PDB file of C-alpha atoms in Angstrom:
ATOM      1  CA  ARG A  14      59.701  72.190 101.667  1.00 51.00           C
ATOM      2  CA  GLY A  15      57.147  70.294  99.975  1.00 47.00           C
ATOM      3  CA  TRP A  16      54.473  71.401 102.400  1.00 48.00           C
ATOM      4  CA  LEU A  17      55.381  74.720 101.465  1.00 47.00           C
ATOM      5  CA  VAL A  18      55.503  74.500  97.829  1.00 55.00           C
ATOM      6  CA  MET A  19      52.124  72.316  97.680  1.00 58.00           C
ATOM      7  CA  GLU A  20      49.996  75.087  99.837  1.00 59.00           C
ATOM      8  CA  SER A  21      50.908  77.374  97.013  1.00 63.00           C
ATOM      9  CA  LEU A  22      49.234  74.911  94.547  1.00 79.00           C
ATOM     10  CA  ASN A  23      45.305  74.350  94.313  1.00 83.00           C
ATOM     11  CA  MET A  24      45.260  70.875  92.749  1.00 90.00           C
ATOM     12  CA  LYS A  25      41.705  70.800  93.593  1.00 92.00           C
ATOM     13  CA  THR A  26      41.264  73.068  90.398  1.00 92.00           C
ATOM     14  CA  ALA A  27      42.411  70.561  88.168  1.00 94.00           C
ATOM     15  CA  LEU A  28      40.557  67.514  89.779  1.00 96.00           C
ATOM     16  CA  ASP A  29      37.136  69.419  89.715  1.00 96.00           C
ATOM     17  CA  PHE A  30      37.708  70.175  86.131  1.00 97.00           C
ATOM     18  CA  LEU A  31      38.572  66.644  85.105  1.00 97.00           C
ATOM     19  CA  ASN A  32      35.751  65.308  87.070  1.00 97.00           C
ATOM     20  CA  ASP A  33      33.267  67.538  85.050  1.00 97.00           C
ATOM     21  CA  LEU A  34      35.229  66.520  81.754  1.00 97.00           C
ATOM     22  CA  GLN A  35      34.050  62.942  82.572  1.00 96.00           C
ATOM     23  CA  LYS A  36      30.474  63.887  82.665  1.00 96.00           C
ATOM     24  CA  HIS A  37      30.590  66.286  79.737  1.00 97.00           C
ATOM     25  CA  ASN A  38      33.418  64.769  77.358  1.00 97.00           C
ATOM     26  CA  ASP A  39      32.370  66.654  74.085  1.00 96.00           C
ATOM     27  CA  ARG A  40      33.576  69.718  72.197  1.00 96.00           C
ATOM     28  CA  PRO A  41      30.961  72.273  72.827  1.00 97.00           C
ATOM     29  CA  TRP A  42      31.252  71.953  76.460  1.00 98.00           C
ATOM     30  CA  PHE A  43      35.062  71.759  76.687  1.00 97.00           C
ATOM     31  CA  GLU A  44      35.200  75.133  74.365  1.00 97.00           C
ATOM     32  CA  ALA A  45      32.338  76.522  76.672  1.00 98.00           C
ATOM     33  CA  HIS A  46      34.683  76.032  79.952  1.00 97.00           C
ATOM     34  CA  ARG A  47      37.877  76.601  78.159  1.00 97.00           C
ATOM     35  CA  THR A  48      38.870  79.196  80.882  1.00 97.00           C
ATOM     36  CA  ALA A  49      38.445  76.731  83.658  1.00 96.00           C
ATOM     37  CA  TYR A  50      40.502  74.016  81.553  1.00 97.00           C
ATOM     38  CA  ASP A  51      43.657  76.873  81.175  1.00 96.00           C
ATOM     39  CA  ALA A  52      43.302  77.376  85.141  1.00 94.00           C
ATOM     40  CA  ALA A  53      43.686  73.299  85.688  1.00 95.00           C
ATOM     41  CA  ARG A  54      46.196  72.937  83.014  1.00 95.00           C
ATOM     42  CA  ASP A  55      48.239  76.026  84.498  1.00 93.00           C
ATOM     43  CA  GLU A  56      48.166  74.590  88.265  1.00 93.00           C
ATOM     44  CA  PHE A  57      49.263  71.050  86.744  1.00 95.00           C
ATOM     45  CA  GLU A  58      51.927  72.668  84.648  1.00 94.00           C
ATOM     46  CA  LEU A  59      53.262  74.319  87.781  1.00 93.00           C
ATOM     47  CA  LEU A  60      53.066  71.300  89.764  1.00 94.00           C
ATOM     48  CA  VAL A  61      54.962  69.049  87.140  1.00 94.00           C
ATOM     49  CA  ASN A  62      57.771  71.772  86.970  1.00 92.00           C
ATOM     50  CA  ILE A  63      58.178  71.734  90.600  1.00 91.00           C
ATOM     51  CA  LEU A  64      58.542  67.700  90.216  1.00 93.00           C
ATOM     52  CA  ILE A  65      61.294  68.020  87.534  1.00 92.00           C
ATOM     53  CA  GLY A  66      63.316  69.614  90.250  1.00 91.00           C
ATOM     54  CA  GLU A  67      62.353  67.263  92.784  1.00 91.00           C
ATOM     55  CA  LEU A  68      63.246  64.153  90.599  1.00 92.00           C
ATOM     56  CA  SER A  69      66.226  65.586  89.288  1.00 89.00           C
ATOM     57  CA  THR A  70      67.664  64.184  92.874  1.00 87.00           C
ATOM     58  CA  VAL A  71      66.624  60.392  91.285  1.00 89.00           C
ATOM     59  CA  GLU A  72      67.341  60.655  87.702  1.00 86.00           C
ATOM     60  CA  ASN A  73      69.119  63.481  85.508  1.00 84.00           C
ATOM     61  CA  LEU A  74      66.373  65.324  84.010  1.00 87.00           C
ATOM     62  CA  ALA A  75      68.201  68.585  83.297  1.00 81.00           C
ATOM     63  CA  GLY A  76      67.125  70.744  80.688  1.00 84.00           C
ATOM     64  CA  LEU A  77      63.455  69.182  80.748  1.00 87.00           C
ATOM     65  CA  THR A  78      60.514  71.574  81.216  1.00 90.00           C
ATOM     66  CA  ALA A  79      56.827  71.067  82.195  1.00 92.00           C
ATOM     67  CA  LYS A  80      55.752  70.915  78.353  1.00 90.00           C
ATOM     68  CA  ASP A  81      58.296  68.165  77.434  1.00 91.00           C
ATOM     69  CA  CYS A  82      56.710  65.972  80.090  1.00 93.00           C
ATOM     70  CA  MET A  83      52.976  66.695  80.132  1.00 94.00           C
ATOM     71  CA  MET A  84      50.638  64.274  78.033  1.00 93.00           C
ATOM     72  CA  ARG A  85      48.017  65.896  75.447  1.00 93.00           C
ATOM     73  CA  ILE A  86      44.559  66.104  76.607  1.00 95.00           C
ATOM     74  CA  TYR A  87      43.430  65.163  73.112  1.00 95.00           C
ATOM     75  CA  ARG A  88      42.747  61.765  72.318  1.00 94.00           C
ATOM     76  CA  ASP A  89      43.559  60.249  69.130  1.00 90.00           C
ATOM     77  CA  VAL A  90      40.190  58.466  68.246  1.00 88.00           C
ATOM     78  CA  ARG A  91      41.130  57.324  64.599  1.00 89.00           C
ATOM     79  CA  PHE A  92      41.323  53.673  65.452  1.00 86.00           C
ATOM     80  CA  SER A  93      39.239  53.514  68.798  1.00 88.00           C
ATOM     81  CA  LYS A  94      35.451  53.127  69.271  1.00 89.00           C
ATOM     82  CA  ASP A  95      35.318  55.406  71.827  1.00 91.00           C
ATOM     83  CA  LYS A  96      35.048  58.697  70.276  1.00 93.00           C
ATOM     84  CA  SER A  97      35.370  60.791  73.383  1.00 95.00           C
ATOM     85  CA  PRO A  98      37.536  63.812  72.220  1.00 96.00           C
ATOM     86  CA  TYR A  99      39.529  64.317  75.529  1.00 97.00           C
ATOM     87  CA  LYS A 100      41.291  62.251  78.020  1.00 96.00           C
ATOM     88  CA  THR A 101      39.962  62.603  81.512  1.00 96.00           C
ATOM     89  CA  ALA A 102      42.843  62.619  83.142  1.00 96.00           C
ATOM     90  CA  ALA A 103      46.293  64.734  83.480  1.00 96.00           C
ATOM     91  CA  ALA A 104      49.563  63.117  83.129  1.00 96.00           C
ATOM     92  CA  ALA A 105      53.358  63.740  82.903  1.00 95.00           C
ATOM     93  CA  HIS A 106      55.844  61.463  81.757  1.00 94.00           C
ATOM     94  CA  PHE A 107      59.446  62.172  83.472  1.00 93.00           C
ATOM     95  CA  GLN A 108      62.445  61.103  81.365  1.00 86.00           C
ATOM     96  CA  TYR A 109      65.834  62.222  80.189  1.00 72.00           C
ATOM     97  CA  ARG A 110      65.825  63.511  76.748  1.00 59.00           C
ATOM     98  CA  HIS A 111      66.201  60.157  75.057  1.00 50.00           C
ATOM     99  CA  GLY A 112      62.734  59.696  74.851  1.00 47.00           C
ATOM    100  CA  GLY A 113      61.016  62.882  74.136  1.00 51.00           C
ATOM    101  CA  LYS A 114      57.333  62.180  75.047  1.00 59.00           C
ATOM    102  CA  ASP A 115      57.677  58.365  74.343  1.00 69.00           C
ATOM    103  CA  VAL A 116      55.457  56.913  76.747  1.00 71.00           C
ATOM    104  CA  HIS A 117      56.876  53.675  75.914  1.00 78.00           C
ATOM    105  CA  ALA A 118      60.653  54.628  77.246  1.00 87.00           C
ATOM    106  CA  PRO A 119      61.516  53.993  80.856  1.00 93.00           C
ATOM    107  CA  GLY A 120      60.946  56.827  82.934  1.00 93.00           C
ATOM    108  CA  PHE A 121      58.822  58.208  86.073  1.00 95.00           C
ATOM    109  CA  TYR A 122      55.031  58.589  85.776  1.00 96.00           C
ATOM    110  CA  LEU A 123      52.088  61.022  87.067  1.00 97.00           C
ATOM    111  CA  HIS A 124      48.524  60.248  86.414  1.00 97.00           C
ATOM    112  CA  LEU A 125      45.738  62.524  88.168  1.00 97.00           C
ATOM    113  CA  GLU A 126      42.309  61.269  87.243  1.00 96.00           C
ATOM    114  CA  PRO A 127      39.175  61.444  89.693  1.00 93.00           C
ATOM    115  CA  GLY A 128      39.078  58.144  91.419  1.00 92.00           C
ATOM    116  CA  GLU A 129      42.601  57.036  89.804  1.00 95.00           C
ATOM    117  CA  CYS A 130      45.334  58.647  90.869  1.00 97.00           C
ATOM    118  CA  MET A 131      48.900  57.257  90.640  1.00 97.00           C
ATOM    119  CA  GLY A 132      52.608  57.746  90.163  1.00 97.00           C
ATOM    120  CA  GLY A 133      55.800  55.765  90.036  1.00 96.00           C
ATOM    121  CA  GLY A 134      58.121  54.189  87.058  1.00 96.00           C
ATOM    122  CA  GLY A 135      59.035  51.820  84.776  1.00 96.00           C
ATOM    123  CA  LEU A 136      58.307  50.733  81.336  1.00 94.00           C
ATOM    124  CA  TRP A 137      54.962  50.577  79.666  1.00 92.00           C
ATOM    125  CA  HIS A 138      53.700  48.557  76.574  1.00 92.00           C
ATOM    126  CA  PRO A 139      57.544  48.256  74.988  1.00 93.00           C
ATOM    127  CA  ASP A 140      57.924  47.038  71.796  1.00 93.00           C
ATOM    128  CA  ALA A 141      59.381  43.731  71.161  1.00 95.00           C
ATOM    129  CA  ALA A 142      63.012  44.671  70.596  1.00 95.00           C
ATOM    130  CA  ALA A 143      63.109  46.782  73.930  1.00 94.00           C
ATOM    131  CA  LEU A 144      61.436  43.922  76.064  1.00 96.00           C
ATOM    132  CA  GLN A 145      63.919  41.424  74.652  1.00 97.00           C
ATOM    133  CA  LYS A 146      66.663  43.962  75.699  1.00 97.00           C
ATOM    134  CA  VAL A 147      65.051  43.999  79.378  1.00 97.00           C
ATOM    135  CA  ARG A 148      64.811  40.104  79.431  1.00 98.00           C
ATOM    136  CA  ASP A 149      68.389  39.546  78.261  1.00 98.00           C
ATOM    137  CA  ARG A 150      69.535  42.020  81.194  1.00 98.00           C
ATOM    138  CA  ILE A 151      67.700  40.273  83.686  1.00 98.00           C
ATOM    139  CA  VAL A 152      69.186  36.737  82.608  1.00 98.00           C
ATOM    140  CA  LYS A 153      72.591  38.393  82.067  1.00 97.00           C
ATOM    141  CA  ARG A 154      72.422  40.486  85.407  1.00 97.00           C
ATOM    142  CA  THR A 155      70.115  38.217  87.781  1.00 97.00           C
ATOM    143  CA  LYS A 156      71.936  39.379  90.989  1.00 97.00           C
ATOM    144  CA  ASP A 157      71.060  42.718  89.977  1.00 97.00           C
ATOM    145  CA  TRP A 158      67.633  41.994  89.299  1.00 97.00           C
ATOM    146  CA  LYS A 159      67.346  40.189  92.657  1.00 97.00           C
ATOM    147  CA  ALA A 160      68.661  43.025  94.649  1.00 97.00           C
ATOM    148  CA  ILE A 161      65.776  45.293  92.958  1.00 96.00           C
ATOM    149  CA  VAL A 162      63.223  42.317  93.809  1.00 94.00           C
ATOM    150  CA  ASP A 163      64.764  42.035  97.460  1.00 95.00           C
ATOM    151  CA  ARG A 164      63.815  45.569  97.915  1.00 94.00           C
ATOM    152  CA  GLY A 165      59.934  44.616  97.937  1.00 92.00           C
ATOM    153  CA  ILE A 166      59.425  46.513  94.910  1.00 91.00           C
ATOM    154  CA  GLU A 167      56.021  45.522  93.788  1.00 91.00           C
ATOM    155  CA  ILE A 168      56.134  44.612  89.718  1.00 93.00           C
ATOM    156  CA  GLY A 169      52.641  45.299  87.944  1.00 90.00           C
ATOM    157  CA  GLY A 170      51.804  45.090  84.595  1.00 88.00           C
ATOM    158  CA  ASP A 171      50.470  42.602  81.481  1.00 92.00           C
ATOM    159  CA  GLY A 172      52.271  39.085  81.045  1.00 95.00           C
ATOM    160  CA  LEU A 173      52.465  36.060  79.077  1.00 96.00           C
ATOM    161  CA  LYS A 174      50.783  33.013  80.089  1.00 95.00           C
ATOM    162  CA  ARG A 175      53.899  30.874  78.834  1.00 96.00           C
ATOM    163  CA  PRO A 176      57.701  31.764  79.082  1.00 96.00           C
ATOM    164  CA  PRO A 177      58.825  33.600  76.029  1.00 96.00           C
ATOM    165  CA  ALA A 178      60.603  31.885  73.296  1.00 95.00           C
ATOM    166  CA  GLY A 179      64.390  31.256  73.940  1.00 95.00           C
ATOM    167  CA  TYR A 180      64.282  31.803  77.856  1.00 97.00           C
ATOM    168  CA  ALA A 181      64.680  29.060  80.097  1.00 96.00           C
ATOM    169  CA  PRO A 182      61.165  28.300  82.049  1.00 96.00           C
ATOM    170  CA  THR A 183      63.184  27.215  84.996  1.00 96.00           C
ATOM    171  CA  HIS A 184      64.830  30.637  85.385  1.00 97.00           C
ATOM    172  CA  PRO A 185      64.471  31.820  89.006  1.00 96.00           C
ATOM    173  CA  PHE A 186      62.872  34.917  87.440  1.00 97.00           C
ATOM    174  CA  ILE A 187      60.670  33.360  84.885  1.00 97.00           C
ATOM    175  CA  GLU A 188      57.625  35.017  85.949  1.00 96.00           C
ATOM    176  CA  ASP A 189      59.542  38.330  85.446  1.00 97.00           C
ATOM    177  CA  LEU A 190      60.588  37.150  82.161  1.00 97.00           C
ATOM    178  CA  LYS A 191      56.787  36.768  80.875  1.00 97.00           C
ATOM    179  CA  ARG A 192      55.972  40.348  81.591  1.00 97.00           C
ATOM    180  CA  LYS A 193      55.454  42.779  78.932  1.00 95.00           C
ATOM    181  CA  ASP A 194      55.044  45.697  81.074  1.00 95.00           C
ATOM    182  CA  ILE A 195      57.373  46.408  83.980  1.00 96.00           C
ATOM    183  CA  TYR A 196      56.356  49.145  86.284  1.00 96.00           C
ATOM    184  CA  THR A 197      55.539  50.007  90.159  1.00 97.00           C
ATOM    185  CA  MET A 198      52.773  52.558  91.097  1.00 96.00           C
ATOM    186  CA  SER A 199      51.551  54.067  94.215  1.00 96.00           C
ATOM    187  CA  ARG A 200      48.218  55.066  94.330  1.00 97.00           C
ATOM    188  CA  PHE A 201      46.617  58.118  95.888  1.00 97.00           C
ATOM    189  CA  SER A 202      43.070  59.199  96.653  1.00 97.00           C
ATOM    190  CA  GLU A 203      41.999  62.912  95.400  1.00 95.00           C
ATOM    191  CA  ALA A 204      42.561  64.104  99.207  1.00 95.00           C
ATOM    192  CA  ASP A 205      46.025  62.720  99.055  1.00 95.00           C
ATOM    193  CA  VAL A 206      46.956  64.896  95.808  1.00 95.00           C
ATOM    194  CA  CYS A 207      45.189  68.004  97.458  1.00 92.00           C
ATOM    195  CA  ALA A 208      47.321  67.289 100.730  1.00 91.00           C
ATOM    196  CA  PRO A 209      50.349  69.462 101.739  1.00 87.00           C
ATOM    197  CA  ASP A 210      52.573  66.461 101.830  1.00 90.00           C
ATOM    198  CA  PHE A 211      51.780  65.094  98.251  1.00 93.00           C
ATOM    199  CA  LEU A 212      54.881  66.326  96.715  1.00 92.00           C
ATOM    200  CA  ASP A 213      56.996  64.641  99.112  1.00 91.00           C
ATOM    201  CA  ARG A 214      54.932  61.256  98.855  1.00 94.00           C
ATOM    202  CA  TYR A 215      55.183  61.544  94.991  1.00 95.00           C
ATOM    203  CA  THR A 216      58.719  61.863  95.293  1.00 94.00           C
ATOM    204  CA  GLU A 217      59.165  59.112  97.888  1.00 95.00           C
ATOM    205  CA  SER A 218      57.165  56.881  95.330  1.00 96.00           C
ATOM    206  CA  CYS A 219      59.449  57.645  92.516  1.00 96.00           C
ATOM    207  CA  ARG A 220      62.623  57.503  94.712  1.00 95.00           C
ATOM    208  CA  SER A 221      61.441  53.786  95.462  1.00 95.00           C
ATOM    209  CA  ALA A 222      61.022  52.875  91.893  1.00 96.00           C
ATOM    210  CA  GLY A 223      64.299  54.544  91.058  1.00 95.00           C
ATOM    211  CA  PRO A 224      66.381  51.248  91.034  1.00 96.00           C
ATOM    212  CA  LEU A 225      63.613  49.457  88.589  1.00 97.00           C
ATOM    213  CA  VAL A 226      63.749  52.390  86.063  1.00 95.00           C
ATOM    214  CA  GLU A 227      67.574  52.569  86.472  1.00 95.00           C
ATOM    215  CA  PHE A 228      67.895  48.810  85.437  1.00 97.00           C
ATOM    216  CA  LEU A 229      65.468  49.322  82.495  1.00 96.00           C
ATOM    217  CA  THR A 230      66.896  52.490  81.103  1.00 93.00           C
ATOM    218  CA  LYS A 231      70.445  50.643  81.162  1.00 95.00           C
ATOM    219  CA  ALA A 232      68.912  47.687  79.651  1.00 96.00           C
ATOM    220  CA  LEU A 233      68.150  49.782  76.840  1.00 93.00           C
ATOM    221  CA  GLY A 234      71.482  51.498  76.358  1.00 91.00           C
ATOM    222  CA  LEU A 235      70.120  54.886  77.469  1.00 86.00           C
ATOM    223  CA  ALA A 236      71.625  57.479  79.742  1.00 81.00           C
ATOM    224  CA  TRP A 237      70.817  57.598  83.202  1.00 81.00           C
TER     225      TRP A 237
END
């Protein structure tokens, strides 16, 4: 089924626009090429709507639409040295309605950017309270966490150099307790994204990440 769906999409349209935007990240160029942006956005929105249906077999995403999931292209430059007005990636965060568009809530993620395409799931830059809940659940439900690790899920993200306060340095999963981000990602080439089997490959990457996302979601007391 994924092959038939992807053949109806033209993700090269989105990637080509983003590639041009990397070279001309300014408002005059963007406004002059708004038609190309609209076409790229339409393709990405269609893909995201399709993926909501596919990922509903992994997590309850009932009622979500692409607009609930898609990240804005406009950058917040108020506190950044980089004043480029636009993001050069098309991104979507798939999560049940407990988080809205909060990119710091657990969920699945898709990031399409020339030279940097990826997808998977987890928890990115959570606040201190949320991170403590995750750490506490790893300690209280070590067997459940071990089952996730034993699946061979490669967990990435920033971590502390030393064990966090209040957690035993000898804990068997101390390296995971030191994490500040907890996610797993699969990387894709631009050719992969444009290939007929991309829908299946991305969905499978999320399915593999599902046990991790479920653990994190439940750690925060949210519906799964």
